PDB file of C-alpha atoms in Angstrom:
ATOM      1  CA  UNK Y  16     257.915  36.036  84.261  1.00  0.00           C
ATOM      2  CA  UNK Y  17     261.537  36.791  83.489  1.00  0.00           C
ATOM      3  CA  UNK Y  18     262.268  37.467  87.157  1.00  0.00           C
ATOM      4  CA  UNK Y  19     260.575  34.256  88.250  1.00  0.00           C
ATOM      5  CA  UNK Y  20     262.553  32.235  85.728  1.00  0.00           C
ATOM      6  CA  UNK Y  21     265.815  33.798  86.880  1.00  0.00           C
ATOM      7  CA  UNK Y  22     265.048  33.046  90.534  1.00  0.00           C
ATOM      8  CA  UNK Y  23     264.166  29.433  89.720  1.00  0.00           C
ATOM      9  CA  UNK Y  24     267.328  28.952  87.711  1.00  0.00           C
ATOM     10  CA  UNK Y  25     269.554  30.344  90.448  1.00  0.00           C
ATOM     11  CA  UNK Y  26     267.945  28.207  93.146  1.00  0.00           C
ATOM     12  CA  UNK Y  27     268.184  25.027  91.080  1.00  0.00           C
ATOM     13  CA  UNK Y  28     271.850  25.706  90.327  1.00  0.00           C
ATOM     14  CA  UNK Y  29     272.756  26.028  93.998  1.00  0.00           C
ATOM     15  CA  UNK Y  30     270.756  22.966  95.065  1.00  0.00           C
ATOM     16  CA  UNK Y  31     271.888  20.602  92.329  1.00  0.00           C
ATOM     17  CA  UNK Y  32     275.544  21.480  91.830  1.00  0.00           C
ATOM     18  CA  UNK Y  33     277.623  20.932  94.968  1.00  0.00           C
ATOM     19  CA  UNK Y  34     280.812  22.224  93.353  1.00  0.00           C
ATOM     20  CA  UNK Y  35     279.274  25.638  92.659  1.00  0.00           C
ATOM     21  CA  UNK Y  36     277.803  25.678  96.155  1.00  0.00           C
ATOM     22  CA  UNK Y  37     281.288  25.253  97.569  1.00  0.00           C
ATOM     23  CA  UNK Y  38     282.609  28.149  95.507  1.00  0.00           C
ATOM     24  CA  UNK Y  39     279.803  30.471  96.604  1.00  0.00           C
ATOM     25  CA  UNK Y  40     280.149  29.816 100.353  1.00  0.00           C
ATOM     26  CA  UNK Y  41     282.001  32.412 102.428  1.00  0.00           C
ATOM     27  CA  UNK Y  42     285.097  31.587 104.460  1.00  0.00           C
ATOM     28  CA  UNK Y  43     283.047  31.834 107.665  1.00  0.00           C
ATOM     29  CA  UNK Y  44     280.936  28.886 106.484  1.00  0.00           C
ATOM     30  CA  UNK Y  45     283.957  26.680 105.736  1.00  0.00           C
ATOM     31  CA  UNK Y  46     283.161  24.051 108.441  1.00  0.00           C
ATOM     32  CA  UNK Y  47     279.611  23.689 107.088  1.00  0.00           C
ATOM     33  CA  UNK Y  48     280.883  23.363 103.537  1.00  0.00           C
ATOM     34  CA  UNK Y  49     283.420  20.717 104.591  1.00  0.00           C
ATOM     35  CA  UNK Y  50     280.654  18.754 106.300  1.00  0.00           C
ATOM     36  CA  UNK Y  51     278.617  18.786 103.095  1.00  0.00           C
ATOM     37  CA  UNK Y  52     281.568  17.494 101.098  1.00  0.00           C
ATOM     38  CA  UNK Y  53     282.349  14.743 103.611  1.00  0.00           C
ATOM     39  CA  UNK Y  54     278.775  13.486 103.544  1.00  0.00           C
ATOM     40  CA  UNK Y  55     278.373  13.675  99.779  1.00  0.00           C
ATOM     41  CA  UNK Y  56     281.653  12.022  98.748  1.00  0.00           C
ATOM     42  CA  UNK Y  57     281.664  14.131  95.568  1.00  0.00           C
ATOM     43  CA  UNK Y  58     285.401  13.783  94.938  1.00  0.00           C
ATOM     44  CA  UNK Y  59     285.532  10.015  95.426  1.00  0.00           C
ATOM     45  CA  UNK Y  60     282.505   9.419  93.207  1.00  0.00           C
ATOM     46  CA  UNK Y  61     284.475  11.012  90.378  1.00  0.00           C
ATOM     47  CA  UNK Y  62     287.664   9.104  91.202  1.00  0.00           C
ATOM     48  CA  UNK Y  63     288.398   6.001  89.160  1.00  0.00           C
ATOM     49  CA  UNK Y  64     290.833   4.838  91.803  1.00  0.00           C
ATOM     50  CA  UNK Y  65     288.260   5.369  94.550  1.00  0.00           C
ATOM     51  CA  UNK Y  66     285.746   3.204  92.699  1.00  0.00           C
ATOM     52  CA  UNK Y  67     288.365   0.499  92.066  1.00  0.00           C
ATOM     53  CA  UNK Y  68     289.347   0.465  95.745  1.00  0.00           C
ATOM     54  CA  UNK Y  69     285.685   0.176  96.725  1.00  0.00           C
ATOM     55  CA  UNK Y  70     285.614  -3.054  94.706  1.00  0.00           C
ATOM     56  CA  UNK Y  71     288.701  -4.237  96.628  1.00  0.00           C
ATOM     57  CA  UNK Y  72     287.037  -3.507  99.970  1.00  0.00           C
ATOM     58  CA  UNK Y  73     283.870  -5.346  98.948  1.00  0.00           C
ATOM     59  CA  UNK Y  74     285.831  -8.365  97.701  1.00  0.00           C
ATOM     60  CA  UNK Y  75     287.832  -8.602 100.933  1.00  0.00           C
ATOM     61  CA  UNK Y  76     284.665  -8.306 103.026  1.00  0.00           C
ATOM     62  CA  UNK Y  77     283.084 -11.094 101.000  1.00  0.00           C
ATOM     63  CA  UNK Y  78     286.165 -13.265 101.497  1.00  0.00           C
ATOM     64  CA  UNK Y  79     286.095 -12.745 105.255  1.00  0.00           C
ATOM     65  CA  UNK Y  80     282.348 -13.386 105.362  1.00  0.00           C
ATOM     66  CA  UNK Y  81     282.971 -16.734 103.682  1.00  0.00           C
ATOM     67  CA  UNK Y  82     285.533 -17.722 106.295  1.00  0.00           C
ATOM     68  CA  UNK Y  83     288.651 -16.735 104.379  1.00  0.00           C
ATOM     69  CA  UNK Y  84     291.083 -14.526 106.278  1.00  0.00           C
ATOM     70  CA  UNK Y  85     293.861 -12.918 104.262  1.00  0.00           C
ATOM     71  CA  UNK Y  86     295.454 -11.448 107.391  1.00  0.00           C
ATOM     72  CA  UNK Y  87     296.794 -13.860 109.999  1.00  0.00           C
ATOM     73  CA  UNK Y  88     298.095 -11.042 112.193  1.00  0.00           C
ATOM     74  CA  UNK Y  89     301.767 -11.874 111.637  1.00  0.00           C
ATOM     75  CA  UNK Y  90     303.002 -10.003 108.606  1.00  0.00           C
ATOM     76  CA  UNK Y  91     306.618 -11.167 108.700  1.00  0.00           C
ATOM     77  CA  UNK Y  92     305.772 -14.857 109.131  1.00  0.00           C
ATOM     78  CA  UNK Y  93     303.182 -14.664 106.382  1.00  0.00           C
ATOM     79  CA  UNK Y  94     305.725 -13.163 104.028  1.00  0.00           C
ATOM     80  CA  UNK Y  95     308.385 -15.665 105.031  1.00  0.00           C
ATOM     81  CA  UNK Y  96     306.045 -18.601 104.457  1.00  0.00           C
ATOM     82  CA  UNK Y  97     304.956 -17.230 101.089  1.00  0.00           C
ATOM     83  CA  UNK Y  98     308.587 -16.630 100.072  1.00  0.00           C
ATOM     84  CA  UNK Y  99     307.377 -13.976  97.658  1.00  0.00           C
ATOM     85  CA  UNK Y 100     306.032 -16.686  95.351  1.00  0.00           C
ATOM     86  CA  UNK Y 101     303.071 -15.365  93.372  1.00  0.00           C
ATOM     87  CA  UNK Y 102     301.005 -18.542  93.558  1.00  0.00           C
ATOM     88  CA  UNK Y 103     301.564 -18.918  97.303  1.00  0.00           C
ATOM     89  CA  UNK Y 104     300.565 -15.308  97.921  1.00  0.00           C
ATOM     90  CA  UNK Y 105     297.486 -15.633  95.716  1.00  0.00           C
ATOM     91  CA  UNK Y 106     296.373 -18.549  97.879  1.00  0.00           C
ATOM     92  CA  UNK Y 107     295.786 -16.015 100.667  1.00  0.00           C
ATOM     93  CA  UNK Y 108     293.162 -14.226  98.572  1.00  0.00           C
ATOM     94  CA  UNK Y 109     289.929 -15.256  96.896  1.00  0.00           C
ATOM     95  CA  UNK Y 110     289.542 -15.086  93.121  1.00  0.00           C
ATOM     96  CA  UNK Y 111     287.363 -11.993  93.489  1.00  0.00           C
ATOM     97  CA  UNK Y 112     289.920 -10.258  95.702  1.00  0.00           C
ATOM     98  CA  UNK Y 113     292.758 -11.080  93.290  1.00  0.00           C
ATOM     99  CA  UNK Y 114     290.739  -9.716  90.373  1.00  0.00           C
ATOM    100  CA  UNK Y 115     289.977  -6.529  92.307  1.00  0.00           C
ATOM    101  CA  UNK Y 116     293.630  -6.044  93.266  1.00  0.00           C
ATOM    102  CA  UNK Y 117     294.747  -6.615  89.692  1.00  0.00           C
ATOM    103  CA  UNK Y 118     292.193  -4.070  88.513  1.00  0.00           C
ATOM    104  CA  UNK Y 119     293.686  -1.399  90.773  1.00  0.00           C
ATOM    105  CA  UNK Y 120     297.203  -2.332  89.669  1.00  0.00           C
ATOM    106  CA  UNK Y 121     296.277  -2.111  85.992  1.00  0.00           C
ATOM    107  CA  UNK Y 122     294.532   1.223  86.488  1.00  0.00           C
ATOM    108  CA  UNK Y 123     297.505   2.806  88.254  1.00  0.00           C
ATOM    109  CA  UNK Y 124     299.873   1.444  85.614  1.00  0.00           C
ATOM    110  CA  UNK Y 125     297.906   2.920  82.705  1.00  0.00           C
ATOM    111  CA  UNK Y 126     297.335   6.385  84.185  1.00  0.00           C
ATOM    112  CA  UNK Y 127     299.906   9.158  83.610  1.00  0.00           C
ATOM    113  CA  UNK Y 128     301.801  10.372  86.691  1.00  0.00           C
ATOM    114  CA  UNK Y 129     299.772  13.579  86.993  1.00  0.00           C
ATOM    115  CA  UNK Y 130     296.517  11.628  86.975  1.00  0.00           C
ATOM    116  CA  UNK Y 131     297.830   9.145  89.548  1.00  0.00           C
ATOM    117  CA  UNK Y 132     298.803  12.024  91.809  1.00  0.00           C
ATOM    118  CA  UNK Y 133     295.323  13.546  91.546  1.00  0.00           C
ATOM    119  CA  UNK Y 134     293.597  10.194  92.096  1.00  0.00           C
ATOM    120  CA  UNK Y 135     295.592   9.391  95.245  1.00  0.00           C
ATOM    121  CA  UNK Y 136     295.097  12.870  96.685  1.00  0.00           C
ATOM    122  CA  UNK Y 137     291.325  12.627  96.198  1.00  0.00           C
ATOM    123  CA  UNK Y 138     290.935   9.459  98.282  1.00  0.00           C
ATOM    124  CA  UNK Y 139     290.405  11.259 101.584  1.00  0.00           C
ATOM    125  CA  UNK Y 140     289.662  14.771 102.798  1.00  0.00           C
ATOM    126  CA  UNK Y 141     291.231  14.293 106.223  1.00  0.00           C
ATOM    127  CA  UNK Y 142     290.800  12.582 109.607  1.00  0.00           C
ATOM    128  CA  UNK Y 143     287.092  13.510 109.809  1.00  0.00           C
ATOM    129  CA  UNK Y 144     286.282  11.870 106.475  1.00  0.00           C
ATOM    130  CA  UNK Y 145     284.610   8.570 107.445  1.00  0.00           C
ATOM    131  CA  UNK Y 146     284.233   7.331 103.875  1.00  0.00           C
ATOM    132  CA  UNK Y 147     287.796   8.383 103.212  1.00  0.00           C
ATOM    133  CA  UNK Y 148     289.037   6.126 106.005  1.00  0.00           C
ATOM    134  CA  UNK Y 149     287.330   3.158 104.354  1.00  0.00           C
ATOM    135  CA  UNK Y 150     288.941   3.983 101.023  1.00  0.00           C
ATOM    136  CA  UNK Y 151     292.372   4.430 102.615  1.00  0.00           C
ATOM    137  CA  UNK Y 152     292.053   1.070 104.379  1.00  0.00           C
ATOM    138  CA  UNK Y 153     291.303  -0.578 101.031  1.00  0.00           C
ATOM    139  CA  UNK Y 154     294.318   1.234  99.552  1.00  0.00           C
ATOM    140  CA  UNK Y 155     296.587  -0.083 102.316  1.00  0.00           C
ATOM    141  CA  UNK Y 156     295.171  -3.590 101.818  1.00  0.00           C
ATOM    142  CA  UNK Y 157     296.008  -3.247  98.128  1.00  0.00           C
ATOM    143  CA  UNK Y 158     299.614  -2.281  98.913  1.00  0.00           C
ATOM    144  CA  UNK Y 159     299.918  -5.218 101.323  1.00  0.00           C
ATOM    145  CA  UNK Y 160     299.012  -7.437  98.376  1.00  0.00           C
ATOM    146  CA  UNK Y 161     301.502  -5.632  96.118  1.00  0.00           C
ATOM    147  CA  UNK Y 162     304.386  -6.098  98.532  1.00  0.00           C
ATOM    148  CA  UNK Y 163     303.526  -9.716  99.246  1.00  0.00           C
ATOM    149  CA  UNK Y 164     303.301 -10.600  95.566  1.00  0.00           C
ATOM    150  CA  UNK Y 165     306.032  -8.161  94.378  1.00  0.00           C
ATOM    151  CA  UNK Y 166     304.030  -7.345  91.287  1.00  0.00           C
ATOM    152  CA  UNK Y 167     305.004  -4.010  89.730  1.00  0.00           C
ATOM    153  CA  UNK Y 168     307.091  -3.586  92.851  1.00  0.00           C
ATOM    154  CA  UNK Y 169     308.847  -0.325  91.995  1.00  0.00           C
ATOM    155  CA  UNK Y 170     305.649   1.327  90.760  1.00  0.00           C
ATOM    156  CA  UNK Y 171     303.792   0.229  93.883  1.00  0.00           C
ATOM    157  CA  UNK Y 172     306.563   1.653  96.068  1.00  0.00           C
ATOM    158  CA  UNK Y 173     306.243   5.050  94.387  1.00  0.00           C
ATOM    159  CA  UNK Y 174     302.473   5.076  94.788  1.00  0.00           C
ATOM    160  CA  UNK Y 175     302.673   3.931  98.405  1.00  0.00           C
ATOM    161  CA  UNK Y 176     305.165   6.686  99.182  1.00  0.00           C
ATOM    162  CA  UNK Y 177     302.759   9.291  97.796  1.00  0.00           C
ATOM    163  CA  UNK Y 178     299.785   7.825  99.669  1.00  0.00           C
ATOM    164  CA  UNK Y 179     301.611   7.887 103.014  1.00  0.00           C
ATOM    165  CA  UNK Y 180     302.941  11.397 102.399  1.00  0.00           C
ATOM    166  CA  UNK Y 181     299.574  12.896 101.440  1.00  0.00           C
ATOM    167  CA  UNK Y 182     297.345  11.056 103.909  1.00  0.00           C
ATOM    168  CA  UNK Y 183     299.688  10.623 106.888  1.00  0.00           C
ATOM    169  CA  UNK Y 184     297.463  12.687 109.197  1.00  0.00           C
ATOM    170  CA  UNK Y 185     294.331  10.699 108.379  1.00  0.00           C
ATOM    171  CA  UNK Y 186     296.183   7.389 108.764  1.00  0.00           C
ATOM    172  CA  UNK Y 187     297.706   8.428 112.080  1.00  0.00           C
ATOM    173  CA  UNK Y 188     294.294   9.412 113.464  1.00  0.00           C
ATOM    174  CA  UNK Y 189     292.690   6.012 112.833  1.00  0.00           C
ATOM    175  CA  UNK Y 190     293.604   2.888 114.877  1.00  0.00           C
ATOM    176  CA  UNK Y 191     292.585   0.585 112.017  1.00  0.00           C
ATOM    177  CA  UNK Y 192     294.696   2.485 109.498  1.00  0.00           C
ATOM    178  CA  UNK Y 193     297.663   2.624 111.881  1.00  0.00           C
ATOM    179  CA  UNK Y 194     297.459  -1.148 112.362  1.00  0.00           C
ATOM    180  CA  UNK Y 195     297.440  -1.784 108.620  1.00  0.00           C
ATOM    181  CA  UNK Y 196     300.290   0.679 108.120  1.00  0.00           C
ATOM    182  CA  UNK Y 197     302.243  -1.229 110.772  1.00  0.00           C
ATOM    183  CA  UNK Y 198     301.711  -4.438 108.841  1.00  0.00           C
ATOM    184  CA  UNK Y 199     302.945  -2.689 105.716  1.00  0.00           C
ATOM    185  CA  UNK Y 200     306.077  -1.524 107.549  1.00  0.00           C
ATOM    186  CA  UNK Y 201     306.842  -5.104 108.640  1.00  0.00           C
ATOM    187  CA  UNK Y 202     306.352  -6.370 105.092  1.00  0.00           C
ATOM    188  CA  UNK Y 203     308.564  -3.602 103.745  1.00  0.00           C
ATOM    189  CA  UNK Y 204     311.398  -4.550 106.075  1.00  0.00           C
ATOM    190  CA  UNK Y 205     311.100  -8.216 105.156  1.00  0.00           C
ATOM    191  CA  UNK Y 206     310.938  -7.560 101.435  1.00  0.00           C
ATOM    192  CA  UNK Y 207     313.914  -5.198 101.559  1.00  0.00           C
ATOM    193  CA  UNK Y 208     316.084  -7.798 103.329  1.00  0.00           C
ATOM    194  CA  UNK Y 209     315.277 -10.256 100.575  1.00  0.00           C
ATOM    195  CA  UNK Y 210     316.002  -7.733  97.810  1.00  0.00           C
ATOM    196  CA  UNK Y 211     319.219  -6.664  99.506  1.00  0.00           C
ATOM    197  CA  UNK Y 212     320.350 -10.277  99.530  1.00  0.00           C
ATOM    198  CA  UNK Y 213     319.726 -10.482  95.787  1.00  0.00           C
ATOM    199  CA  UNK Y 214     321.685  -7.269  95.222  1.00  0.00           C
ATOM    200  CA  UNK Y 215     324.647  -8.623  97.170  1.00  0.00           C
ATOM    201  CA  UNK Y 216     324.570 -11.917  95.267  1.00  0.00           C
ATOM    202  CA  UNK Y 217     324.507 -10.103  91.941  1.00  0.00           C
ATOM    203  CA  UNK Y 218     327.318  -7.798  93.016  1.00  0.00           C
ATOM    204  CA  UNK Y 219     329.435 -10.805  93.973  1.00  0.00           C
ATOM    205  CA  UNK Y 220     328.847 -12.326  90.541  1.00  0.00           C
ATOM    206  CA  UNK Y 221     329.815  -9.074  88.811  1.00  0.00           C
ATOM    207  CA  UNK Y 222     332.987  -8.835  90.863  1.00  0.00           C
ATOM    208  CA  UNK Y 223     333.830 -12.451  90.154  1.00  0.00           C
ATOM    209  CA  UNK Y 224     333.413 -12.176  86.396  1.00  0.00           C
ATOM    210  CA  UNK Y 225     335.100  -8.793  86.114  1.00  0.00           C
ATOM    211  CA  UNK Y 226     337.887  -9.752  88.532  1.00  0.00           C
ATOM    212  CA  UNK Y 227     337.176  -6.794  90.790  1.00  0.00           C
ATOM    213  CA  UNK Y 228     338.175  -6.789  94.435  1.00  0.00           C
TER     214      UNK Y 228
END
């Protein structure tokens, strides 16, 4: 009976716990193990950021299904028309989408840097990760919203930099992700021009009041 119980326990452990299964696999079985992970989505299910971004993706799909399109295909004109005004930018998104975006922003703001790093790294396992591509697209949509609205701008820039650095290969391998990254690049250029103008204006005021040449 003792032997039967031990065999049952070992088999149940391997079948039910995917993490232990990964540890027990040999290096020769690495492709099979990776396939199991990609299909199970174990890492993303445990990721708070992954769950929050899934809400963003669902909200944006619902908005588009109802005839609302937050992307007019011209990033620079959209940003210029919005003039970085929060209310004008919010008009591009449904109430559900705004709530989902704010939820991601609040989550990233409350997490310590180490946790943010781990959460962002867990979003995708590489170019072959289909679910990961969906999560990354939602992440890029979130950063489009951040740049348009300029909410927590500096924090969003830091997080975006990490996302692009860690997941550059996966983004480059997907046409949809490359297109969204291109929109982000256009928004970044437009937002930087506007910020640079503010810097120059402030510098002129400082020079004027301090009588510097």
